[in-house]
């Protein structure tokens, strides 16, 4: 009986090892901002259903200035018209002098400040969307899913790789 159980367990392990991974990891997460994919030296991640990105990376991709208030552990994003102040660990923020609530508190991780991308981008008037199929955060307009962009390849075939470039 032990031998039969062992063989079944071994077969199950082999089957699970062969089955391809179907879920995405944070490493697969992409950020598209105003017409182009952008990358950071620190990967964004999803926590409690919210995408958190390195604040300097996303703010500067949008052309905004970022500063750090050491005394209050707060990050400040300013584009000359709008300004948001977010304190690490707090869902309460200041947007143009008015109190507002974030969906997720900013946090420090590996000496980097991460903020909820939707909260930041929308407060600066940007459209934010999520391409679930390609695990892409979309900020701005004009995004087309790589799989839906027809790019002629050899012999009239579609090349997804070319569409992504």
PDB file of N, CA and C in Angstrom, residues 46-151:
ATOM      1  N   UNK A  46       1.879  44.256  -6.670  1.00  0.00           N
ATOM      2  CA  UNK A  46       0.466  44.320  -6.311  1.00  0.00           C
ATOM      3  C   UNK A  46       0.322  43.839  -4.879  1.00  0.00           C
ATOM      4  N   UNK A  47      -0.387  44.641  -4.081  1.00  0.00           N
ATOM      5  CA  UNK A  47      -0.632  44.298  -2.685  1.00  0.00           C
ATOM      6  C   UNK A  47      -2.085  44.641  -2.370  1.00  0.00           C
ATOM      7  N   UNK A  48      -2.817  43.681  -1.857  1.00  0.00           N
ATOM      8  CA  UNK A  48      -4.236  43.873  -1.536  1.00  0.00           C
ATOM      9  C   UNK A  48      -5.019  44.398  -2.739  1.00  0.00           C
ATOM     10  N   UNK A  49      -4.671  43.929  -3.929  1.00  0.00           N
ATOM     11  CA  UNK A  49      -5.391  44.323  -5.135  1.00  0.00           C
ATOM     12  C   UNK A  49      -5.031  45.698  -5.667  1.00  0.00           C
ATOM     13  N   UNK A  50      -4.036  46.337  -5.108  1.00  0.00           N
ATOM     14  CA  UNK A  50      -3.602  47.666  -5.550  1.00  0.00           C
ATOM     15  C   UNK A  50      -2.180  47.591  -6.082  1.00  0.00           C
ATOM     16  N   UNK A  51      -1.935  48.279  -7.188  1.00  0.00           N
ATOM     17  CA  UNK A  51      -0.598  48.302  -7.770  1.00  0.00           C
ATOM     18  C   UNK A  51       0.192  49.446  -7.153  1.00  0.00           C
ATOM     19  N   UNK A  52       1.320  49.104  -6.563  1.00  0.00           N
ATOM     20  CA  UNK A  52       2.204  50.111  -5.974  1.00  0.00           C
ATOM     21  C   UNK A  52       3.452  50.231  -6.832  1.00  0.00           C
ATOM     22  N   UNK A  53       3.825  51.477  -7.103  1.00  0.00           N
ATOM     23  CA  UNK A  53       4.973  51.749  -7.965  1.00  0.00           C
ATOM     24  C   UNK A  53       5.951  52.664  -7.235  1.00  0.00           C
ATOM     25  N   UNK A  54       7.228  52.616  -7.604  1.00  0.00           N
ATOM     26  CA  UNK A  54       8.176  53.569  -7.026  1.00  0.00           C
ATOM     27  C   UNK A  54       7.744  54.989  -7.407  1.00  0.00           C
ATOM     28  N   UNK A  55       7.559  55.846  -6.420  1.00  0.00           N
ATOM     29  CA  UNK A  55       6.975  57.163  -6.660  1.00  0.00           C
ATOM     30  C   UNK A  55       7.793  58.002  -7.636  1.00  0.00           C
ATOM     31  N   UNK A  56       9.087  58.012  -7.487  1.00  0.00           N
ATOM     32  CA  UNK A  56       9.902  58.844  -8.375  1.00  0.00           C
ATOM     33  C   UNK A  56       9.777  58.372  -9.827  1.00  0.00           C
ATOM     34  N   UNK A  57       9.759  57.081 -10.004  1.00  0.00           N
ATOM     35  CA  UNK A  57       9.634  56.491 -11.338  1.00  0.00           C
ATOM     36  C   UNK A  57       8.352  56.945 -12.035  1.00  0.00           C
ATOM     37  N   UNK A  58       7.211  56.774 -11.382  1.00  0.00           N
ATOM     38  CA  UNK A  58       5.955  57.103 -12.053  1.00  0.00           C
ATOM     39  C   UNK A  58       5.777  58.615 -12.174  1.00  0.00           C
ATOM     40  N   UNK A  59       6.138  59.366 -11.155  1.00  0.00           N
ATOM     41  CA  UNK A  59       5.961  60.820 -11.210  1.00  0.00           C
ATOM     42  C   UNK A  59       6.836  61.443 -12.297  1.00  0.00           C
ATOM     43  N   UNK A  60       8.086  61.035 -12.359  1.00  0.00           N
ATOM     44  CA  UNK A  60       8.974  61.594 -13.375  1.00  0.00           C
ATOM     45  C   UNK A  60       8.602  61.122 -14.773  1.00  0.00           C
ATOM     46  N   UNK A  61       8.015  59.930 -14.900  1.00  0.00           N
ATOM     47  CA  UNK A  61       7.518  59.465 -16.202  1.00  0.00           C
ATOM     48  C   UNK A  61       6.393  60.366 -16.697  1.00  0.00           C
ATOM     49  N   UNK A  62       5.662  60.951 -15.758  1.00  0.00           N
ATOM     50  CA  UNK A  62       4.576  61.872 -16.097  1.00  0.00           C
ATOM     51  C   UNK A  62       5.068  63.315 -16.217  1.00  0.00           C
ATOM     52  N   UNK A  63       6.345  63.548 -15.935  1.00  0.00           N
ATOM     53  CA  UNK A  63       6.913  64.884 -16.031  1.00  0.00           C
ATOM     54  C   UNK A  63       6.749  65.714 -14.766  1.00  0.00           C
ATOM     55  N   UNK A  64       6.486  65.087 -13.633  1.00  0.00           N
ATOM     56  CA  UNK A  64       6.257  65.792 -12.376  1.00  0.00           C
ATOM     57  C   UNK A  64       7.513  65.783 -11.512  1.00  0.00           C
ATOM     58  N   UNK A  65       7.568  66.729 -10.570  1.00  0.00           N
ATOM     59  CA  UNK A  65       8.682  66.802  -9.629  1.00  0.00           C
ATOM     60  C   UNK A  65       8.323  66.057  -8.352  1.00  0.00           C
ATOM     61  N   UNK A  66       9.326  65.417  -7.768  1.00  0.00           N
ATOM     62  CA  UNK A  66       9.140  64.660  -6.535  1.00  0.00           C
ATOM     63  C   UNK A  66      10.121  65.187  -5.494  1.00  0.00           C
ATOM     64  N   UNK A  67       9.620  65.370  -4.278  1.00  0.00           N
ATOM     65  CA  UNK A  67      10.513  65.734  -3.177  1.00  0.00           C
ATOM     66  C   UNK A  67      10.127  64.931  -1.939  1.00  0.00           C
ATOM     67  N   UNK A  68      11.030  64.898  -0.984  1.00  0.00           N
ATOM     68  CA  UNK A  68      10.847  64.093   0.218  1.00  0.00           C
ATOM     69  C   UNK A  68      10.925  64.998   1.436  1.00  0.00           C
ATOM     70  N   UNK A  69       9.924  64.910   2.294  1.00  0.00           N
ATOM     71  CA  UNK A  69       9.891  65.640   3.559  1.00  0.00           C
ATOM     72  C   UNK A  69      10.316  64.668   4.652  1.00  0.00           C
ATOM     73  N   UNK A  70      11.597  64.713   5.003  1.00  0.00           N
ATOM     74  CA  UNK A  70      12.170  63.774   5.972  1.00  0.00           C
ATOM     75  C   UNK A  70      11.478  63.870   7.327  1.00  0.00           C
ATOM     76  N   UNK A  71      11.221  65.087   7.777  1.00  0.00           N
ATOM     77  CA  UNK A  71      10.633  65.314   9.102  1.00  0.00           C
ATOM     78  C   UNK A  71       9.283  64.609   9.251  1.00  0.00           C
ATOM     79  N   UNK A  72       8.463  64.653   8.209  1.00  0.00           N
ATOM     80  CA  UNK A  72       7.113  64.078   8.267  1.00  0.00           C
ATOM     81  C   UNK A  72       6.987  62.734   7.558  1.00  0.00           C
ATOM     82  N   UNK A  73       8.084  62.216   7.046  1.00  0.00           N
ATOM     83  CA  UNK A  73       8.061  60.969   6.258  1.00  0.00           C
ATOM     84  C   UNK A  73       7.000  61.050   5.163  1.00  0.00           C
ATOM     85  N   UNK A  74       7.074  62.138   4.415  1.00  0.00           N
ATOM     86  CA  UNK A  74       6.072  62.389   3.378  1.00  0.00           C
ATOM     87  C   UNK A  74       6.736  62.583   2.020  1.00  0.00           C
ATOM     88  N   UNK A  75       6.052  62.122   1.001  1.00  0.00           N
ATOM     89  CA  UNK A  75       6.498  62.331  -0.368  1.00  0.00           C
ATOM     90  C   UNK A  75       5.580  63.389  -0.982  1.00  0.00           C
ATOM     91  N   UNK A  76       6.177  64.292  -1.756  1.00  0.00           N
ATOM     92  CA  UNK A  76       5.430  65.386  -2.362  1.00  0.00           C
ATOM     93  C   UNK A  76       5.609  65.299  -3.872  1.00  0.00           C
ATOM     94  N   UNK A  77       4.488  65.291  -4.579  1.00  0.00           N
ATOM     95  CA  UNK A  77       4.511  65.271  -6.047  1.00  0.00           C
ATOM     96  C   UNK A  77       3.858  66.563  -6.513  1.00  0.00           C
ATOM     97  N   UNK A  78       4.520  67.256  -7.441  1.00  0.00           N
ATOM     98  CA  UNK A  78       4.052  68.571  -7.871  1.00  0.00           C
ATOM     99  C   UNK A  78       4.275  68.709  -9.373  1.00  0.00           C
ATOM    100  N   UNK A  79       3.240  69.160 -10.087  1.00  0.00           N
ATOM    101  CA  UNK A  79       3.409  69.399 -11.518  1.00  0.00           C
ATOM    102  C   UNK A  79       3.260  70.879 -11.866  1.00  0.00           C
ATOM    103  N   UNK A  80       3.282  71.742 -10.840  1.00  0.00           N
ATOM    104  CA  UNK A  80       3.140  73.170 -11.070  1.00  0.00           C
ATOM    105  C   UNK A  80       1.700  73.636 -10.991  1.00  0.00           C
ATOM    106  N   UNK A  81       0.757  72.730 -11.140  1.00  0.00           N
ATOM    107  CA  UNK A  81      -0.670  73.049 -11.041  1.00  0.00           C
ATOM    108  C   UNK A  81      -1.282  72.294  -9.866  1.00  0.00           C
ATOM    109  N   UNK A  82      -1.016  71.012  -9.825  1.00  0.00           N
ATOM    110  CA  UNK A  82      -1.516  70.151  -8.753  1.00  0.00           C
ATOM    111  C   UNK A  82      -0.359  69.700  -7.878  1.00  0.00           C
ATOM    112  N   UNK A  83      -0.700  69.465  -6.599  1.00  0.00           N
ATOM    113  CA  UNK A  83       0.309  69.007  -5.644  1.00  0.00           C
ATOM    114  C   UNK A  83      -0.354  68.023  -4.689  1.00  0.00           C
ATOM    115  N   UNK A  84       0.296  66.891  -4.475  1.00  0.00           N
ATOM    116  CA  UNK A  84      -0.211  65.907  -3.524  1.00  0.00           C
ATOM    117  C   UNK A  84       0.904  65.563  -2.539  1.00  0.00           C
ATOM    118  N   UNK A  85       0.517  65.524  -1.273  1.00  0.00           N
ATOM    119  CA  UNK A  85       1.450  65.169  -0.201  1.00  0.00           C
ATOM    120  C   UNK A  85       0.931  63.895   0.446  1.00  0.00           C
ATOM    121  N   UNK A  86       1.770  62.858   0.441  1.00  0.00           N
ATOM    122  CA  UNK A  86       1.378  61.561   0.998  1.00  0.00           C
ATOM    123  C   UNK A  86       2.373  61.155   2.075  1.00  0.00           C
ATOM    124  N   UNK A  87       1.845  60.778   3.231  1.00  0.00           N
ATOM    125  CA  UNK A  87       2.668  60.356   4.361  1.00  0.00           C
ATOM    126  C   UNK A  87       2.763  58.833   4.356  1.00  0.00           C
ATOM    127  N   UNK A  88       3.968  58.332   4.552  1.00  0.00           N
ATOM    128  CA  UNK A  88       4.186  56.885   4.593  1.00  0.00           C
ATOM    129  C   UNK A  88       3.289  56.259   5.659  1.00  0.00           C
ATOM    130  N   UNK A  89       2.582  55.198   5.272  1.00  0.00           N
ATOM    131  CA  UNK A  89       1.737  54.461   6.200  1.00  0.00           C
ATOM    132  C   UNK A  89       0.361  55.046   6.440  1.00  0.00           C
ATOM    133  N   UNK A  90       0.022  56.155   5.796  1.00  0.00           N
ATOM    134  CA  UNK A  90      -1.275  56.799   6.013  1.00  0.00           C
ATOM    135  C   UNK A  90      -2.098  56.823   4.728  1.00  0.00           C
ATOM    136  N   UNK A  91      -3.385  56.519   4.852  1.00  0.00           N
ATOM    137  CA  UNK A  91      -4.266  56.617   3.680  1.00  0.00           C
ATOM    138  C   UNK A  91      -4.791  58.039   3.510  1.00  0.00           C
ATOM    139  N   UNK A  92      -4.499  58.913   4.460  1.00  0.00           N
ATOM    140  CA  UNK A  92      -4.895  60.319   4.349  1.00  0.00           C
ATOM    141  C   UNK A  92      -3.794  61.081   3.628  1.00  0.00           C
ATOM    142  N   UNK A  93      -4.193  61.913   2.680  1.00  0.00           N
ATOM    143  CA  UNK A  93      -3.232  62.694   1.907  1.00  0.00           C
ATOM    144  C   UNK A  93      -3.766  64.108   1.747  1.00  0.00           C
ATOM    145  N   UNK A  94      -2.917  64.986   1.271  1.00  0.00           N
ATOM    146  CA  UNK A  94      -3.288  66.370   1.001  1.00  0.00           C
ATOM    147  C   UNK A  94      -3.176  66.577  -0.504  1.00  0.00           C
ATOM    148  N   UNK A  95      -4.276  66.971  -1.128  1.00  0.00           N
ATOM    149  CA  UNK A  95      -4.284  67.240  -2.565  1.00  0.00           C
ATOM    150  C   UNK A  95      -4.719  68.687  -2.762  1.00  0.00           C
ATOM    151  N   UNK A  96      -3.784  69.528  -3.158  1.00  0.00           N
ATOM    152  CA  UNK A  96      -4.043  70.954  -3.355  1.00  0.00           C
ATOM    153  C   UNK A  96      -4.662  71.606  -2.121  1.00  0.00           C
ATOM    154  N   UNK A  97      -4.157  71.239  -0.936  1.00  0.00           N
ATOM    155  CA  UNK A  97      -4.627  71.847   0.302  1.00  0.00           C
ATOM    156  C   UNK A  97      -5.876  71.231   0.891  1.00  0.00           C
ATOM    157  N   UNK A  98      -6.427  70.227   0.222  1.00  0.00           N
ATOM    158  CA  UNK A  98      -7.634  69.565   0.727  1.00  0.00           C
ATOM    159  C   UNK A  98      -7.306  68.130   1.115  1.00  0.00           C
ATOM    160  N   UNK A  99      -7.931  67.685   2.194  1.00  0.00           N
ATOM    161  CA  UNK A  99      -7.721  66.317   2.659  1.00  0.00           C
ATOM    162  C   UNK A  99      -8.405  65.327   1.719  1.00  0.00           C
ATOM    163  N   UNK A 100      -7.724  64.254   1.421  1.00  0.00           N
ATOM    164  CA  UNK A 100      -8.268  63.205   0.556  1.00  0.00           C
ATOM    165  C   UNK A 100      -7.808  61.850   1.090  1.00  0.00           C
ATOM    166  N   UNK A 101      -8.525  60.806   0.707  1.00  0.00           N
ATOM    167  CA  UNK A 101      -8.167  59.455   1.156  1.00  0.00           C
ATOM    168  C   UNK A 101      -7.648  58.645  -0.025  1.00  0.00           C
ATOM    169  N   UNK A 102      -6.587  57.912   0.237  1.00  0.00           N
ATOM    170  CA  UNK A 102      -6.005  57.017  -0.759  1.00  0.00           C
ATOM    171  C   UNK A 102      -6.594  55.624  -0.588  1.00  0.00           C
ATOM    172  N   UNK A 103      -6.569  54.841  -1.646  1.00  0.00           N
ATOM    173  CA  UNK A 103      -7.027  53.454  -1.567  1.00  0.00           C
ATOM    174  C   UNK A 103      -6.041  52.570  -0.811  1.00  0.00           C
ATOM    175  N   UNK A 104      -4.789  52.959  -0.815  1.00  0.00           N
ATOM    176  CA  UNK A 104      -3.725  52.188  -0.169  1.00  0.00           C
ATOM    177  C   UNK A 104      -2.666  53.176   0.307  1.00  0.00           C
ATOM    178  N   UNK A 105      -2.168  52.964   1.500  1.00  0.00           N
ATOM    179  CA  UNK A 105      -1.152  53.862   2.056  1.00  0.00           C
ATOM    180  C   UNK A 105       0.189  53.678   1.352  1.00  0.00           C
ATOM    181  N   UNK A 106       0.913  54.770   1.119  1.00  0.00           N
ATOM    182  CA  UNK A 106       2.274  54.659   0.599  1.00  0.00           C
ATOM    183  C   UNK A 106       3.137  53.889   1.597  1.00  0.00           C
ATOM    184  N   UNK A 107       4.162  53.226   1.089  1.00  0.00           N
ATOM    185  CA  UNK A 107       5.016  52.452   1.987  1.00  0.00           C
ATOM    186  C   UNK A 107       6.465  52.504   1.544  1.00  0.00           C
ATOM    187  N   UNK A 108       7.337  52.294   2.498  1.00  0.00           N
ATOM    188  CA  UNK A 108       8.767  52.180   2.216  1.00  0.00           C
ATOM    189  C   UNK A 108       9.110  50.711   2.096  1.00  0.00           C
ATOM    190  N   UNK A 109       9.855  50.392   1.049  1.00  0.00           N
ATOM    191  CA  UNK A 109      10.307  49.019   0.851  1.00  0.00           C
ATOM    192  C   UNK A 109      11.675  49.082   0.191  1.00  0.00           C
ATOM    193  N   UNK A 110      12.662  48.468   0.808  1.00  0.00           N
ATOM    194  CA  UNK A 110      14.036  48.494   0.294  1.00  0.00           C
ATOM    195  C   UNK A 110      14.506  49.928   0.033  1.00  0.00           C
ATOM    196  N   UNK A 111      14.232  50.812   0.974  1.00  0.00           N
ATOM    197  CA  UNK A 111      14.632  52.228   0.911  1.00  0.00           C
ATOM    198  C   UNK A 111      13.989  52.988  -0.239  1.00  0.00           C
ATOM    199  N   UNK A 112      12.916  52.479  -0.782  1.00  0.00           N
ATOM    200  CA  UNK A 112      12.193  53.162  -1.860  1.00  0.00           C
ATOM    201  C   UNK A 112      10.765  53.428  -1.410  1.00  0.00           C
ATOM    202  N   UNK A 113      10.196  54.533  -1.858  1.00  0.00           N
ATOM    203  CA  UNK A 113       8.820  54.880  -1.531  1.00  0.00           C
ATOM    204  C   UNK A 113       7.908  54.382  -2.643  1.00  0.00           C
ATOM    205  N   UNK A 114       6.937  53.570  -2.267  1.00  0.00           N
ATOM    206  CA  UNK A 114       5.960  53.039  -3.214  1.00  0.00           C
ATOM    207  C   UNK A 114       4.603  53.662  -2.936  1.00  0.00           C
ATOM    208  N   UNK A 115       3.916  54.048  -4.007  1.00  0.00           N
ATOM    209  CA  UNK A 115       2.598  54.667  -3.885  1.00  0.00           C
ATOM    210  C   UNK A 115       1.602  53.932  -4.777  1.00  0.00           C
ATOM    211  N   UNK A 116       0.316  54.010  -4.427  1.00  0.00           N
ATOM    212  CA  UNK A 116      -0.703  53.400  -5.280  1.00  0.00           C
ATOM    213  C   UNK A 116      -0.833  54.205  -6.578  1.00  0.00           C
ATOM    214  N   UNK A 117      -0.538  53.572  -7.688  1.00  0.00           N
ATOM    215  CA  UNK A 117      -0.447  54.275  -8.967  1.00  0.00           C
ATOM    216  C   UNK A 117      -1.761  54.935  -9.370  1.00  0.00           C
ATOM    217  N   UNK A 118      -2.882  54.273  -9.156  1.00  0.00           N
ATOM    218  CA  UNK A 118      -4.166  54.859  -9.552  1.00  0.00           C
ATOM    219  C   UNK A 118      -4.445  56.140  -8.764  1.00  0.00           C
ATOM    220  N   UNK A 119      -4.222  56.099  -7.457  1.00  0.00           N
ATOM    221  CA  UNK A 119      -4.465  57.281  -6.625  1.00  0.00           C
ATOM    222  C   UNK A 119      -3.673  58.483  -7.119  1.00  0.00           C
ATOM    223  N   UNK A 120      -2.421  58.274  -7.427  1.00  0.00           N
ATOM    224  CA  UNK A 120      -1.561  59.376  -7.849  1.00  0.00           C
ATOM    225  C   UNK A 120      -1.955  59.879  -9.238  1.00  0.00           C
ATOM    226  N   UNK A 121      -2.021  58.988 -10.205  1.00  0.00           N
ATOM    227  CA  UNK A 121      -2.281  59.400 -11.592  1.00  0.00           C
ATOM    228  C   UNK A 121      -3.641  60.075 -11.745  1.00  0.00           C
ATOM    229  N   UNK A 122      -4.676  59.524 -11.123  1.00  0.00           N
ATOM    230  CA  UNK A 122      -6.011  60.111 -11.263  1.00  0.00           C
ATOM    231  C   UNK A 122      -6.097  61.491 -10.610  1.00  0.00           C
ATOM    232  N   UNK A 123      -5.386  61.713  -9.536  1.00  0.00           N
ATOM    233  CA  UNK A 123      -5.421  63.028  -8.894  1.00  0.00           C
ATOM    234  C   UNK A 123      -4.733  64.094  -9.752  1.00  0.00           C
ATOM    235  N   UNK A 124      -3.934  63.665 -10.690  1.00  0.00           N
ATOM    236  CA  UNK A 124      -3.311  64.588 -11.628  1.00  0.00           C
ATOM    237  C   UNK A 124      -4.049  64.592 -12.972  1.00  0.00           C
ATOM    238  N   UNK A 125      -5.274  64.057 -12.972  1.00  0.00           N
ATOM    239  CA  UNK A 125      -6.123  64.111 -14.160  1.00  0.00           C
ATOM    240  C   UNK A 125      -5.822  63.086 -15.234  1.00  0.00           C
ATOM    241  N   UNK A 126      -5.051  62.074 -14.925  1.00  0.00           N
ATOM    242  CA  UNK A 126      -4.716  61.043 -15.908  1.00  0.00           C
ATOM    243  C   UNK A 126      -5.728  59.906 -15.856  1.00  0.00           C
ATOM    244  N   UNK A 127      -6.038  59.354 -17.019  1.00  0.00           N
ATOM    245  CA  UNK A 127      -6.848  58.143 -17.084  1.00  0.00           C
ATOM    246  C   UNK A 127      -5.969  56.969 -16.680  1.00  0.00           C
ATOM    247  N   UNK A 128      -6.532  56.051 -15.912  1.00  0.00           N
ATOM    248  CA  UNK A 128      -5.801  54.860 -15.493  1.00  0.00           C
ATOM    249  C   UNK A 128      -6.659  53.649 -15.803  1.00  0.00           C
ATOM    250  N   UNK A 129      -6.049  52.652 -16.406  1.00  0.00           N
ATOM    251  CA  UNK A 129      -6.766  51.427 -16.745  1.00  0.00           C
ATOM    252  C   UNK A 129      -5.847  50.243 -16.469  1.00  0.00           C
ATOM    253  N   UNK A 130      -6.421  49.061 -16.538  1.00  0.00           N
ATOM    254  CA  UNK A 130      -5.683  47.824 -16.282  1.00  0.00           C
ATOM    255  C   UNK A 130      -5.940  46.860 -17.425  1.00  0.00           C
ATOM    256  N   UNK A 131      -4.895  46.423 -18.110  1.00  0.00           N
ATOM    257  CA  UNK A 131      -4.988  45.400 -19.148  1.00  0.00           C
ATOM    258  C   UNK A 131      -4.668  44.070 -18.472  1.00  0.00           C
ATOM    259  N   UNK A 132      -5.725  43.357 -18.084  1.00  0.00           N
ATOM    260  CA  UNK A 132      -5.562  42.118 -17.323  1.00  0.00           C
ATOM    261  C   UNK A 132      -4.852  41.039 -18.133  1.00  0.00           C
ATOM    262  N   UNK A 133      -5.128  40.997 -19.430  1.00  0.00           N
ATOM    263  CA  UNK A 133      -4.530  39.962 -20.276  1.00  0.00           C
ATOM    264  C   UNK A 133      -3.004  40.097 -20.329  1.00  0.00           C
ATOM    265  N   UNK A 134      -2.517  41.331 -20.364  1.00  0.00           N
ATOM    266  CA  UNK A 134      -1.076  41.577 -20.484  1.00  0.00           C
ATOM    267  C   UNK A 134      -0.440  42.091 -19.195  1.00  0.00           C
ATOM    268  N   UNK A 135      -1.196  42.117 -18.138  1.00  0.00           N
ATOM    269  CA  UNK A 135      -0.742  42.593 -16.834  1.00  0.00           C
ATOM    270  C   UNK A 135      -0.037  43.935 -16.970  1.00  0.00           C
ATOM    271  N   UNK A 136      -0.768  44.900 -17.531  1.00  0.00           N
ATOM    272  CA  UNK A 136      -0.206  46.216 -17.785  1.00  0.00           C
ATOM    273  C   UNK A 136      -1.066  47.298 -17.148  1.00  0.00           C
ATOM    274  N   UNK A 137      -0.427  48.170 -16.374  1.00  0.00           N
ATOM    275  CA  UNK A 137      -1.080  49.375 -15.878  1.00  0.00           C
ATOM    276  C   UNK A 137      -0.976  50.396 -16.999  1.00  0.00           C
ATOM    277  N   UNK A 138      -2.111  50.976 -17.380  1.00  0.00           N
ATOM    278  CA  UNK A 138      -2.163  51.924 -18.481  1.00  0.00           C
ATOM    279  C   UNK A 138      -2.470  53.312 -17.918  1.00  0.00           C
ATOM    280  N   UNK A 139      -1.562  54.246 -18.130  1.00  0.00           N
ATOM    281  CA  UNK A 139      -1.757  55.627 -17.690  1.00  0.00           C
ATOM    282  C   UNK A 139      -1.767  56.500 -18.936  1.00  0.00           C
ATOM    283  N   UNK A 140      -2.858  57.223 -19.154  1.00  0.00           N
ATOM    284  CA  UNK A 140      -2.988  58.076 -20.326  1.00  0.00           C
ATOM    285  C   UNK A 140      -3.871  57.429 -21.379  1.00  0.00           C
ATOM    286  N   UNK A 141      -3.861  58.001 -22.563  1.00  0.00           N
ATOM    287  CA  UNK A 141      -4.727  57.531 -23.651  1.00  0.00           C
ATOM    288  C   UNK A 141      -3.891  56.926 -24.780  1.00  0.00           C
ATOM    289  N   UNK A 142      -4.564  56.184 -25.649  1.00  0.00           N
ATOM    290  CA  UNK A 142      -3.923  55.669 -26.851  1.00  0.00           C
ATOM    291  C   UNK A 142      -3.334  54.282 -26.754  1.00  0.00           C
ATOM    292  N   UNK A 143      -3.501  53.628 -25.615  1.00  0.00           N
ATOM    293  CA  UNK A 143      -2.934  52.286 -25.444  1.00  0.00           C
ATOM    294  C   UNK A 143      -3.710  51.272 -26.268  1.00  0.00           C
ATOM    295  N   UNK A 144      -2.982  50.392 -26.917  1.00  0.00           N
ATOM    296  CA  UNK A 144      -3.584  49.248 -27.603  1.00  0.00           C
ATOM    297  C   UNK A 144      -2.870  48.010 -27.102  1.00  0.00           C
ATOM    298  N   UNK A 145      -3.649  47.022 -26.722  1.00  0.00           N
ATOM    299  CA  UNK A 145      -3.080  45.767 -26.245  1.00  0.00           C
ATOM    300  C   UNK A 145      -2.179  45.185 -27.325  1.00  0.00           C
ATOM    301  N   UNK A 146      -0.962  44.752 -26.979  1.00  0.00           N
ATOM    302  CA  UNK A 146      -0.045  44.203 -27.986  1.00  0.00           C
ATOM    303  C   UNK A 146      -0.661  43.099 -28.830  1.00  0.00           C
ATOM    304  N   UNK A 147      -1.514  42.284 -28.259  1.00  0.00           N
ATOM    305  CA  UNK A 147      -2.131  41.191 -29.008  1.00  0.00           C
ATOM    306  C   UNK A 147      -3.136  41.709 -30.028  1.00  0.00           C
ATOM    307  N   UNK A 148      -3.621  42.962 -29.860  1.00  0.00           N
ATOM    308  CA  UNK A 148      -4.636  43.472 -30.774  1.00  0.00           C
ATOM    309  C   UNK A 148      -4.073  44.397 -31.844  1.00  0.00           C
ATOM    310  N   UNK A 149      -2.771  44.617 -31.838  1.00  0.00           N
ATOM    311  CA  UNK A 149      -2.157  45.499 -32.818  1.00  0.00           C
ATOM    312  C   UNK A 149      -1.629  44.667 -33.976  1.00  0.00           C
ATOM    313  N   UNK A 150      -2.244  44.758 -35.148  1.00  0.00           N
ATOM    314  CA  UNK A 150      -1.755  43.967 -36.274  1.00  0.00           C
ATOM    315  C   UNK A 150      -0.468  44.559 -36.848  1.00  0.00           C
ATOM    316  N   UNK A 151       0.568  43.763 -36.867  1.00  0.00           N
ATOM    317  CA  UNK A 151       1.845  44.169 -37.437  1.00  0.00           C
ATOM    318  C   UNK A 151       2.249  43.105 -38.445  1.00  0.00           C
TER     319      UNK A 151
END
